[in-house]
Short mmCIF file of C-alpha atoms and ligand atoms in Angstrom, two decimals:
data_model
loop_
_atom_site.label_atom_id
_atom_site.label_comp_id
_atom_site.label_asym_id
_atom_site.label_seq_id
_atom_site.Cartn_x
_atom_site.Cartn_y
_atom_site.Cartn_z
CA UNK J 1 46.30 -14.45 52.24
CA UNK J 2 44.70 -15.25 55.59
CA UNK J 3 47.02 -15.83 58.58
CA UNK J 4 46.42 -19.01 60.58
CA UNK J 5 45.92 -19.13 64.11
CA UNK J 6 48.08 -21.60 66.26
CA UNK J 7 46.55 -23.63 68.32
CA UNK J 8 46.92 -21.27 71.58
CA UNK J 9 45.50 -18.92 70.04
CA UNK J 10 42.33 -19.21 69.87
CA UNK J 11 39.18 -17.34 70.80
CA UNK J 12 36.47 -20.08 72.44
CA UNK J 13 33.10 -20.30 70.70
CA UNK J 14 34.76 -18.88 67.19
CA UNK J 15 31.82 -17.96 64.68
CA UNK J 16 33.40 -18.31 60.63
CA UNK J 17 31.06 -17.14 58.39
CA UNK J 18 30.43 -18.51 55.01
CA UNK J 19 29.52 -15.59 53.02
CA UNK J 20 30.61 -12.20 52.32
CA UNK J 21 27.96 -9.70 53.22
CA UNK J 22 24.40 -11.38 53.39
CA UNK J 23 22.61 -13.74 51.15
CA UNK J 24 19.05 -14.10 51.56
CA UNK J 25 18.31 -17.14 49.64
CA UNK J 26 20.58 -19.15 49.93
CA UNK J 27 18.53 -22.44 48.44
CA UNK J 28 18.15 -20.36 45.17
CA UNK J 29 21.42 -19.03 44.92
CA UNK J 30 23.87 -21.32 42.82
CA UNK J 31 27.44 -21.50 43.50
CA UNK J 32 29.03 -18.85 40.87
CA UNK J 33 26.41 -16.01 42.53
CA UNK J 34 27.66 -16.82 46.06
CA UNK J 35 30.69 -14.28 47.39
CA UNK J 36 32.59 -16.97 49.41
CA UNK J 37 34.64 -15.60 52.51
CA UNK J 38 37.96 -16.88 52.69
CA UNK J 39 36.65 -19.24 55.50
CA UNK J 40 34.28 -21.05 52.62
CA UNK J 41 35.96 -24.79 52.17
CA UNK J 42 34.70 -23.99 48.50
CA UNK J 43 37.83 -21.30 48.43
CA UNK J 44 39.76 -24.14 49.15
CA UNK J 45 41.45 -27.03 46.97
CA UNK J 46 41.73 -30.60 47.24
CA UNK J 47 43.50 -31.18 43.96
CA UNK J 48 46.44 -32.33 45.29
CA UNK J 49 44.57 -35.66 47.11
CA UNK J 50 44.08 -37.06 43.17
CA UNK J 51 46.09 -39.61 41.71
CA UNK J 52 43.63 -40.60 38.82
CA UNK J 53 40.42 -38.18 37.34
CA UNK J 54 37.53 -38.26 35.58
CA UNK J 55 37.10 -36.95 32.11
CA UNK J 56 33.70 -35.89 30.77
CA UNK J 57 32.85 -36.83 27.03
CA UNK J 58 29.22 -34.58 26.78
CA UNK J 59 28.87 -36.50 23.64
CA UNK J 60 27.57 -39.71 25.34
CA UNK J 61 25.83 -38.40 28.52
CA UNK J 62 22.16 -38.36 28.59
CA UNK J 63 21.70 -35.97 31.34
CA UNK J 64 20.51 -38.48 34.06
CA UNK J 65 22.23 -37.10 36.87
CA UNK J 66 23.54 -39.77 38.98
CA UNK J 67 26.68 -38.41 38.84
CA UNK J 68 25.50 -35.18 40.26
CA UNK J 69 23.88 -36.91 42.77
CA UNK J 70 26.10 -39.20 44.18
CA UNK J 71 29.56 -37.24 43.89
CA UNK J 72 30.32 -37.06 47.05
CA UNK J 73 32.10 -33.59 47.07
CA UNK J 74 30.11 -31.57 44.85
CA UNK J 75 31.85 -32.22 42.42
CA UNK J 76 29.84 -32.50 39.23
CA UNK J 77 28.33 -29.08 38.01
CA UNK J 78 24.79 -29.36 36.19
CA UNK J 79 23.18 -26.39 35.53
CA UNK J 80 19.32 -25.63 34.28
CA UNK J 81 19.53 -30.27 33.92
CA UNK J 82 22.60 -30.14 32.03
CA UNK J 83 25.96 -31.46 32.79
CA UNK J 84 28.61 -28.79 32.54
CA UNK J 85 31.31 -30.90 33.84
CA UNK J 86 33.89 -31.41 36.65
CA UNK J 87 34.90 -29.39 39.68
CA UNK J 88 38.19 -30.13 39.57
CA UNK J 89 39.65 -27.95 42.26
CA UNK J 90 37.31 -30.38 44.37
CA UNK J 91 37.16 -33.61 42.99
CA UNK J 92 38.99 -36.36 45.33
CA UNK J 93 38.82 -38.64 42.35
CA UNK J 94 37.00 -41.55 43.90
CA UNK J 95 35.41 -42.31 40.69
CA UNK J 96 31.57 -43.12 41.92
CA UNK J 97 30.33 -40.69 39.07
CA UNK J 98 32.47 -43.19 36.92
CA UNK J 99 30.84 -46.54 38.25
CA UNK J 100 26.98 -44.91 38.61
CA UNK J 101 27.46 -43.68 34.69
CA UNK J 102 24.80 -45.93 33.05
CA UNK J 103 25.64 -44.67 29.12
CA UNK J 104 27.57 -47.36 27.16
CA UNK J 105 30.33 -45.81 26.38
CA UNK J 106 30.38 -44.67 29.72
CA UNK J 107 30.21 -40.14 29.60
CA UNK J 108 32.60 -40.35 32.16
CA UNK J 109 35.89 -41.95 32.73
CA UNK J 110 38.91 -42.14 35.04
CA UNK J 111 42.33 -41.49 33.50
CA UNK J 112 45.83 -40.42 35.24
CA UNK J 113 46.14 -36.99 37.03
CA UNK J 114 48.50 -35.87 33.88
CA UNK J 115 46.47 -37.70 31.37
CA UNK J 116 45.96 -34.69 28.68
CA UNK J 117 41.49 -33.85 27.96
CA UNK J 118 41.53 -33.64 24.98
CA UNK J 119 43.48 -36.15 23.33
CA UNK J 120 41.41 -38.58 25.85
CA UNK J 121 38.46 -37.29 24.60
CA UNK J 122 39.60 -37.67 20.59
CA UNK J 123 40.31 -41.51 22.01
CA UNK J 124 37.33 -42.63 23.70
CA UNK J 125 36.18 -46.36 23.85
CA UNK J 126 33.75 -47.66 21.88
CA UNK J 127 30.61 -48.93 22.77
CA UNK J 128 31.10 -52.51 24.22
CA UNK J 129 28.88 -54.72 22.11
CA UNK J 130 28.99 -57.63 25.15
CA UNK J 131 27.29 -54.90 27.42
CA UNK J 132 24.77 -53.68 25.31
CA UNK L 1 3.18 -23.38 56.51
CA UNK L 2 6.85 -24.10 55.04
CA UNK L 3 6.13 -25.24 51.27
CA UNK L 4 7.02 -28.65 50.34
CA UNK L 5 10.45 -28.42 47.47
CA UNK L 6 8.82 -30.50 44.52
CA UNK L 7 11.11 -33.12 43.44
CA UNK L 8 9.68 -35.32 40.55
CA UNK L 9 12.61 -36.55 39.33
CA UNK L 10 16.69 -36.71 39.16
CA UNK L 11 16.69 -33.85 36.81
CA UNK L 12 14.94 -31.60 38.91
CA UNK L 13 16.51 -32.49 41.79
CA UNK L 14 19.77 -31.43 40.19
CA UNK L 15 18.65 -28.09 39.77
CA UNK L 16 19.29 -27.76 43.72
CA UNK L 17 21.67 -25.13 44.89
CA UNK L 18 23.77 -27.01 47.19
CA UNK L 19 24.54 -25.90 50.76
CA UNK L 20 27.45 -27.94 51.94
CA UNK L 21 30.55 -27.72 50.14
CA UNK L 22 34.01 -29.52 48.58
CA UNK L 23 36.95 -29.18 50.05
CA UNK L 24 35.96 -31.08 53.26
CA UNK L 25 38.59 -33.61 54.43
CA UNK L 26 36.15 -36.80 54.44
CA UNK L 27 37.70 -39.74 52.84
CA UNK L 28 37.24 -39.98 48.45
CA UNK L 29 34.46 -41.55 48.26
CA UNK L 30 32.54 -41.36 52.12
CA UNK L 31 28.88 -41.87 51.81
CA UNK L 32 28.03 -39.21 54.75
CA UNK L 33 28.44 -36.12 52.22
CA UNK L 34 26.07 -37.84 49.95
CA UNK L 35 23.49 -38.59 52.37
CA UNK L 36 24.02 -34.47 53.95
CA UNK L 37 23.51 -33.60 50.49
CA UNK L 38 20.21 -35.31 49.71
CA UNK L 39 18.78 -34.64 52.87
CA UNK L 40 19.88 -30.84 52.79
CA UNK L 41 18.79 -30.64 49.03
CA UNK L 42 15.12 -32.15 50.04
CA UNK L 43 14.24 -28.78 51.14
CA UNK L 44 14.39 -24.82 50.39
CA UNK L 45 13.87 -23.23 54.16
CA UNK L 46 17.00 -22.45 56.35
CA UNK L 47 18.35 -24.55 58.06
CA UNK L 48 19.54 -25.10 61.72
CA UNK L 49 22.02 -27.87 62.12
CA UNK L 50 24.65 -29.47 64.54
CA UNK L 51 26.84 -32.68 64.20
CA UNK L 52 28.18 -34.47 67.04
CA UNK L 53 32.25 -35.31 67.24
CA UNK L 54 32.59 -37.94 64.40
CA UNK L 55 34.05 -37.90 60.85
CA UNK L 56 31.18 -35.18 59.63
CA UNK L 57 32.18 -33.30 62.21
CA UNK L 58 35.80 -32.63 62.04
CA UNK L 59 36.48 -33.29 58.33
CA UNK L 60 33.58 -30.16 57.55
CA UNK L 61 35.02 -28.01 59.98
CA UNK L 62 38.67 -27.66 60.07
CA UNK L 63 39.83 -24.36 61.07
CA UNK L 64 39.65 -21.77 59.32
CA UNK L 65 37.05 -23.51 56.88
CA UNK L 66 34.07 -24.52 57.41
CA UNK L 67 32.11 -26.75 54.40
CA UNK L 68 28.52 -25.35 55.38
CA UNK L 69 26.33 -22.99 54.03
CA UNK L 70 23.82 -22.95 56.85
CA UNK L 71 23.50 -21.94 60.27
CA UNK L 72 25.76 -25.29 61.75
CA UNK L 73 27.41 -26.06 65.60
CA UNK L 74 30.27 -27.87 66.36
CA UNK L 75 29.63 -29.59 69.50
CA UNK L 76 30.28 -32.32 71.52
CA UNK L 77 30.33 -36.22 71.08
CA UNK L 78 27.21 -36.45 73.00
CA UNK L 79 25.09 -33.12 72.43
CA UNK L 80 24.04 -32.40 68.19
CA UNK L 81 20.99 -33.59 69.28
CA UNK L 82 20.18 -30.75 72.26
CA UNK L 83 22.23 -28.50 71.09
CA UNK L 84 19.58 -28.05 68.07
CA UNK L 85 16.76 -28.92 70.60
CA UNK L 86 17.84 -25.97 72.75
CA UNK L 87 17.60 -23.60 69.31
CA UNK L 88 14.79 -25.04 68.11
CA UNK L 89 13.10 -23.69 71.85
CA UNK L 90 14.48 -20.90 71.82
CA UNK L 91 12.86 -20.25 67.90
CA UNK L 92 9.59 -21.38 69.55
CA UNK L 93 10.09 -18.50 72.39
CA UNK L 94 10.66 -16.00 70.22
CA UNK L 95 8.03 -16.91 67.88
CA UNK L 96 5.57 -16.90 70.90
CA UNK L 97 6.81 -13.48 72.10
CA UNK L 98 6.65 -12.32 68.64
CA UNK L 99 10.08 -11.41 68.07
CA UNK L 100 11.26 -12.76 65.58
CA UNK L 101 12.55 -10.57 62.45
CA UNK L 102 11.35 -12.99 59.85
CA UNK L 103 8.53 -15.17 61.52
CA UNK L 104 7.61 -15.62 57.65
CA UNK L 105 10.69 -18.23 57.19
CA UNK L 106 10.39 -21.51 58.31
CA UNK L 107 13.75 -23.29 59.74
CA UNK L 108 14.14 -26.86 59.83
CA UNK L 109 16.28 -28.09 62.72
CA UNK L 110 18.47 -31.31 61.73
CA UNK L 111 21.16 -33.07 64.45
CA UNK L 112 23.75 -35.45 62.84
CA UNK L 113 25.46 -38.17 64.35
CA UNK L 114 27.73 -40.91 63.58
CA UNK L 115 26.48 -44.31 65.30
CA UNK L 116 28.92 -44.15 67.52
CA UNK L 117 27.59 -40.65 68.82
CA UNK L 118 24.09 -41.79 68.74
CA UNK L 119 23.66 -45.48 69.49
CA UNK L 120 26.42 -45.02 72.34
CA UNK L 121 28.00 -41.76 73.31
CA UNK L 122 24.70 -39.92 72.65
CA UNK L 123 22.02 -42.28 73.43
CA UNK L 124 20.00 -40.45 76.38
CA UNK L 125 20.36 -37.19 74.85
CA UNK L 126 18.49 -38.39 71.79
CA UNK L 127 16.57 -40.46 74.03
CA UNK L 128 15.48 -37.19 75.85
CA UNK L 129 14.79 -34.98 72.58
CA UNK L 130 12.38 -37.68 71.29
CA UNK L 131 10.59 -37.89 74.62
CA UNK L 132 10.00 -34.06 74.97
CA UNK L 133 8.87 -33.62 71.33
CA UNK L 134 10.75 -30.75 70.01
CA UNK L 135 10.62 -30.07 66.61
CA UNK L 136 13.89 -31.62 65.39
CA UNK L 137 15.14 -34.29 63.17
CA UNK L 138 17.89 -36.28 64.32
CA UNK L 139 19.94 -38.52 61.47
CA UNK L 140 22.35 -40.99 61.94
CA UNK L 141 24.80 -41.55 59.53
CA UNK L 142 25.74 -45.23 60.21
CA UNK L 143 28.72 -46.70 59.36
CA UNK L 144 29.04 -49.59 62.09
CA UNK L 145 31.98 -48.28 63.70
CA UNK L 146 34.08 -45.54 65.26
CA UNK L 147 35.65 -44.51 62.11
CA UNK L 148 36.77 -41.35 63.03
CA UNK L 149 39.18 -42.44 65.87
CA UNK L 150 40.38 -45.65 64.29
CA UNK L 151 37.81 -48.29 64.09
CA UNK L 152 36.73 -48.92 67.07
CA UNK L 153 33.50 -50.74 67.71
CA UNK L 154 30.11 -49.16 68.79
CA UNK L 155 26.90 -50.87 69.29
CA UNK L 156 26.08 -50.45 65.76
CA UNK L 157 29.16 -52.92 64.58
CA UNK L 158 27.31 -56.04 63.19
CA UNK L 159 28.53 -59.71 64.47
CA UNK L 160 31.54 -60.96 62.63
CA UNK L 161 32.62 -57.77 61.69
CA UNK L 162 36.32 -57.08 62.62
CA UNK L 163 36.90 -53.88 64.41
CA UNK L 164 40.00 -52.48 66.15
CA UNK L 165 38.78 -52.93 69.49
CA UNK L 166 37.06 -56.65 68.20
CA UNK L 167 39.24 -57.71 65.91
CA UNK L 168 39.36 -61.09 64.04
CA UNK L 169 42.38 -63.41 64.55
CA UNK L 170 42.95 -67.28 65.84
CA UNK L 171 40.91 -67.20 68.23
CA UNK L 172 37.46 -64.92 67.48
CA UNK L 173 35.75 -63.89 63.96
CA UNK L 174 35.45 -60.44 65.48
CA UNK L 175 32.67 -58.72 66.73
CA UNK L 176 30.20 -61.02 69.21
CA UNK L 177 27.10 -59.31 69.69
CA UNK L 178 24.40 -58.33 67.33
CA UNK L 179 23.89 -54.86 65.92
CA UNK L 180 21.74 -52.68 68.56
CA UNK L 181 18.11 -51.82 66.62
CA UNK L 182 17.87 -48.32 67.29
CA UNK L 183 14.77 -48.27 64.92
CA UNK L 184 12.94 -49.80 67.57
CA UNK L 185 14.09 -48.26 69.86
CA UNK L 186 13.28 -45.07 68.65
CA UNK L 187 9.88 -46.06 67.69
CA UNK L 188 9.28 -47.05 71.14
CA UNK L 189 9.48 -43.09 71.88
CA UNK L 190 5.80 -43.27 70.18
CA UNK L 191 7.20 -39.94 67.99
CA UNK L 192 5.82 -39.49 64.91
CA UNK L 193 8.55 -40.63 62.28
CA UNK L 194 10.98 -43.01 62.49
CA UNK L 195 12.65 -44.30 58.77
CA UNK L 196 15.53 -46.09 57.52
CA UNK L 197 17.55 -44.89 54.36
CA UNK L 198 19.91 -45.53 52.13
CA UNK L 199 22.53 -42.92 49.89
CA UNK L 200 21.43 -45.08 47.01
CA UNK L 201 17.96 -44.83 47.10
CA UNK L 202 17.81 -40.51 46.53
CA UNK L 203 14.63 -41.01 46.45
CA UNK L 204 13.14 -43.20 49.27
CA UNK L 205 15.79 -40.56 50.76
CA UNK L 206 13.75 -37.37 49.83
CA UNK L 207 10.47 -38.04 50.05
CA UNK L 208 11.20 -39.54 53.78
CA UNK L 209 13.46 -36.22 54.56
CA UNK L 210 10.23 -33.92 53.29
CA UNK L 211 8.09 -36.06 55.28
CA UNK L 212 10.06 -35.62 58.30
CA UNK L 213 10.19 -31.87 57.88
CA UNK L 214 6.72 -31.97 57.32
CA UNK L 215 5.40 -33.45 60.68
CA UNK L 216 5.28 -31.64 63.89
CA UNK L 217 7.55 -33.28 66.55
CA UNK L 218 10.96 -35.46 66.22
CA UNK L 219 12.17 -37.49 63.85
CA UNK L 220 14.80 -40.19 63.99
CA UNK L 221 16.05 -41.08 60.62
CA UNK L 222 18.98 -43.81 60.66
CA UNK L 223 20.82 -43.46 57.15
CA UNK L 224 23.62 -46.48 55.80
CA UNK L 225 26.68 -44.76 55.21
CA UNK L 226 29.47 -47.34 53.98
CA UNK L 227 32.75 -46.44 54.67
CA UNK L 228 35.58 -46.97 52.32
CA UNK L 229 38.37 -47.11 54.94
CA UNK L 230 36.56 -49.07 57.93
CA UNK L 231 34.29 -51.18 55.87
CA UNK L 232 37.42 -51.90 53.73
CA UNK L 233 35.92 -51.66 49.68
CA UNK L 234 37.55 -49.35 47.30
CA UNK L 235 36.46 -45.64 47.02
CA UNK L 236 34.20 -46.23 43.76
CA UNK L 237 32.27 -48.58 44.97
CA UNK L 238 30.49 -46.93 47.37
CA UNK L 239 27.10 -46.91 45.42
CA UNK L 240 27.41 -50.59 44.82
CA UNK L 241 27.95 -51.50 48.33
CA UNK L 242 25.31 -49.78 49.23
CA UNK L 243 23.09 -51.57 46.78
CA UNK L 244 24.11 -54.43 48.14
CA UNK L 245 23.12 -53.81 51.80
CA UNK L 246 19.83 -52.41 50.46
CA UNK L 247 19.18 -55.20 47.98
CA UNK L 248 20.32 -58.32 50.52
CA UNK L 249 17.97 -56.84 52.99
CA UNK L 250 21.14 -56.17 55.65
CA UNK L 251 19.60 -52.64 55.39
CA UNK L 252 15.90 -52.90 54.66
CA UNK L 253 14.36 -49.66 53.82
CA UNK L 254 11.23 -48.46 55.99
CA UNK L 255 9.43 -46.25 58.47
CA UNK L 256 7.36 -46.34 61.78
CA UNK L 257 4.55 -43.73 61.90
CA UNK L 258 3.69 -42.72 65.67
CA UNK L 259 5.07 -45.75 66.76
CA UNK L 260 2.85 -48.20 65.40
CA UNK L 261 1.96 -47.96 61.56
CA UNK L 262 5.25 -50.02 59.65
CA UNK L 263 5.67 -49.48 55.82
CA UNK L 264 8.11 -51.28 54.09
CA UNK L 265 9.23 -48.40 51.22
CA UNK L 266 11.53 -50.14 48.69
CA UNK L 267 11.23 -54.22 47.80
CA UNK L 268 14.04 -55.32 45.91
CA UNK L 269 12.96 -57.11 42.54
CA UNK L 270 16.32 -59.54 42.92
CA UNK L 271 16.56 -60.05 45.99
CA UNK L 272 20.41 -60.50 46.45
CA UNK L 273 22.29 -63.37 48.83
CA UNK L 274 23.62 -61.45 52.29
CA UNK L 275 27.01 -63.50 51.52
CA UNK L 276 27.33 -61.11 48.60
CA UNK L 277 27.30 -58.33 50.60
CA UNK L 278 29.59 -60.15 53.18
CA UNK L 279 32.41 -60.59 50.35
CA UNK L 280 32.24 -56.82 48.82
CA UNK L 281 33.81 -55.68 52.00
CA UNK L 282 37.09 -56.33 53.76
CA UNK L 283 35.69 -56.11 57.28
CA UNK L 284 34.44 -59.49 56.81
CA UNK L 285 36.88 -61.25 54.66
CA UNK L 286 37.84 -64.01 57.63
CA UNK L 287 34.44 -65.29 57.55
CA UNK L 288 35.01 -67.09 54.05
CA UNK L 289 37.50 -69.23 55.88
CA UNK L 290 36.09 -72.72 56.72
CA UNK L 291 35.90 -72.44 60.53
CA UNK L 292 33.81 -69.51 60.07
CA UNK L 293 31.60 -70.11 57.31
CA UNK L 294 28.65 -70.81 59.59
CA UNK L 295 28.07 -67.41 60.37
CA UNK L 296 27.41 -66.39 56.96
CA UNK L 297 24.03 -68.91 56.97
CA UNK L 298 23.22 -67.29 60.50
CA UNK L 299 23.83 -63.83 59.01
CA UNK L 300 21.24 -64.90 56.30
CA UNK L 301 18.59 -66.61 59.12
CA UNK L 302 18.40 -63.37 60.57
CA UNK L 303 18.14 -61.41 57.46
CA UNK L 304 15.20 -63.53 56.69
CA UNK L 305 13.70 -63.49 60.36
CA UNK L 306 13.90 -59.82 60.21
CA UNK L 307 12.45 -59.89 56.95
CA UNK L 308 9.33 -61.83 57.55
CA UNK L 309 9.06 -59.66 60.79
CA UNK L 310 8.75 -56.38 59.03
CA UNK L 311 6.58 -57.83 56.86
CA UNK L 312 4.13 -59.49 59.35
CA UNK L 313 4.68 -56.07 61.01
CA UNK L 314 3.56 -54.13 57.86
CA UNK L 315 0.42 -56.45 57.31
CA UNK L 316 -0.93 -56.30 60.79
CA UNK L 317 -0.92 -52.64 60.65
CA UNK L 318 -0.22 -52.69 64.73
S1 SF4 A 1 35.68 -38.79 40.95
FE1 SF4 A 1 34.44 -38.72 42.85
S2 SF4 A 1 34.76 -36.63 43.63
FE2 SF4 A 1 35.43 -36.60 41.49
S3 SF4 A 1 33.61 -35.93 40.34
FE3 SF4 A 1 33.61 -38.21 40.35
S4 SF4 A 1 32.31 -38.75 42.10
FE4 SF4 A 1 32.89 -36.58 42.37
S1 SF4 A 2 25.84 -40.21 34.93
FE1 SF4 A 2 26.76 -40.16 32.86
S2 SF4 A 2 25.01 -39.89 31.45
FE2 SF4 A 2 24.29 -39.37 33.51
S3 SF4 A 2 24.54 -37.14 33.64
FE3 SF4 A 2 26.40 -38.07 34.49
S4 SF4 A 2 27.84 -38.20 32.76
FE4 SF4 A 2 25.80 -37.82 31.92
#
């Protein structure tokens, strides 16, 4: 655990660095190759901000990546132009990915913080005839 | 020569390894970490950046974390912009003297500033960065107000809007004056680039960011951000407000080469009524009351006016 500093104590023009050790490529390194420092905010959680989240049902989504695009927080993983899923240690659960979703049922929806995944998933909507 | 990241579409886009991170403090749904996203995607080369005191500044930086994975100064309210000038001189001193370890890579030097920092607080500075010609891009992220310190108004706040400092009530409908046009402004400098954006549009974004990091000299890119909390919409609707501001022509999307040569870079098929835009957001709720309604037809005029301007702009190729 890292000890914080109070506010007296400390040193002007503080450098925190990102990485353990050195990366040279940064651009082509994706997250779960990166050795965070403790001073990464992706070591960090904002969980606890959520009162509703989104739930991912791969079975609709297309791929499109809007999602990915415009989460705000990074929050949507994709990998190789698939979706993987949510980030949830740093989802703030605005639910943009939700609203920029263009499937029909939507791939992603926003349920209650204790809503359970799976039995969401076993539930999801149907696809609305009126929108289609 | 730095090689141009090629970006066809979404999908390859979203093979980008990003290099800012989660865990910032910026409101759910704030439209800055999109737009530092697809700017800082747009490219593979390092990167130099700064952000002046505003809500990208202290919400990506709060001790002991920082939310960047690039070389990035916290600085003053006034300064992102020289602060990166002054490294991007010192790179070109080095380079000159031949000393430096990997003249090979090719760094891209980005400032960001709120409006408040840029069309206020930082105004000369940028000013003076243009006029010398470093190598630098500075971006605003514009969300009309001082959101960071409570809502304050800045030069950017449009007319009717209601701000702390200009706040609607009996006796005013809120902010008096028009919204400053830095894009003019800027152009004015004569510098090479100058181009509007918008979160929504990733890819009017991109292929402006590339071109900016592509010329030599500065760039001023002024990007809509809508803010949730100031601009008064719920969290999830970010993407739609910003449709809206892009698709009423509030926010028209184009850019000023060297000064002179206008292109207008994204005409919306339906174009959509500026009151629309006007009732999506809180901020301007008290203008749907009788007294005020007025201003909602002179918010449209000068839509329009602006409209035809760019246009006659575009076509005269002056
Ligand atoms: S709810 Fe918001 S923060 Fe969470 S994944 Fe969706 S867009 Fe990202
Ligand atoms: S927006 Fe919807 S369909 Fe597109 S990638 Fe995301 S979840 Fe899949």
């Amino acid at each position: 655990m890292m000890t914080k500093k109070g506010w007296d104590e400390f040193e002007i023009g503080a450098m925190l660095r990102t990485f353990n050790g050195k990366i040279d490529d940064i651009a082509g390194t994706q997250q779960q190759d990166r050795d965070y420092s403790e001073n990464s905010s992706y070591t960090a959680s904002v969980a606890d901000w959520r009162l509703i989240k989104p739930i991912f049902n791969k079975d609709y989504c297309i791929d499109c990546q809007f999602c990915w695009v415009y989460c705000p927080d990074v929050s949507i993983i994709s990998r190789d132009k698939k979706l993987i899923g949510v980030d949830m240690d740093h989802c703030k659960g605005c639910g943009i990915c939700v609203e920029v979703c263009p499937t029909n049922p939507k791939s992603l929806l926003m349920f209650p913080e204790q809503a359970d995944e799976e039995s969401e998933i076993a539930n999801w909507p149907k696809k609305d005839e009126k929108e289609a | 020569m730095s090689e141009i990241k090629n970006i066809k579409n979404l999908k390859e886009f979203s093979t980008s390894a990003d290099r800012f991170e989660g865990a910032n403090l910026l409101c759910p749904g704030c439209a800055h970490s999109i737009i530092v996203r697809e700017v800082l995607n747009a490219t593979n080369d390092d990167l130099i950046l700064s952000a002046s005191t505003g809500c990208l500044e202290v919400c990506t930086a709060v001790y002991p974390y920082t939310s960047w994975d690039a070389s990035w100064i916290h600085i003053g309210f006034e300064n992102s912009s020289t602060a990166v000038a002054g490294a991007e001189t010192m790179y070109k001193a080095l380079k000159k003297k031949g000393r430096l370890k990997q003249p090979e890579r090719t760094p891209k030097f980005v400032s960001f500033a709120g409006d408040g920092a840029s069309y206020d607080i930082g105004f000369q500075w940028i000013s003076g960065c243009m006029e010398r010609g470093h190598n630098m891009m500075h971006i605003v992220l514009d969300n009309e107000v001082y959101a960071n310190t409570g809502g304050q108004r800045s030069s950017s706040t449009p007319i009717g809007s209601s701000a702390t400092t200009s706040p609607e009530g009996k006796k005013s409908y809120g902010e008096k004056r028009n919204k400053k046009d830095m894009m003019a402004i800027m152009a004015a400098h004569g510098i090479p680039y100058v181009a509007q954006v918008a979160p929504n549009k990733w890819k009017d974004m991109v292929k402006k960011i590339q071109h900016g990091f592509a010329v030599e000299g500065p760039v001023f890119i002024n990007a809509v951000s809508p803010c949730t909390t100031e601009w008064k919409f719920d969290p999830k609707d970010t993407m739609n407000i910003a449709d809206l501001a892009t698709d009423s022509l509030v926010f028209p999307l184009y850019e000023i080469i060297d000064g002179r040569e206008l292109n207008i870079t994204y005409r919306p098929k339906n174009i959509v009524p500026v009151e629309e835009y006007l009732a999506a957001q809180g901020r301007f709720k008290h203008l749907f009351k009788d007294e005020y309604k007025y201003l909602i037809k002179e918010w449209q005029d000068r839509v329009d006016e602006k409209w035809a301007y760019l246009q006659r702009r575009e076509e005269a190729r002056i």
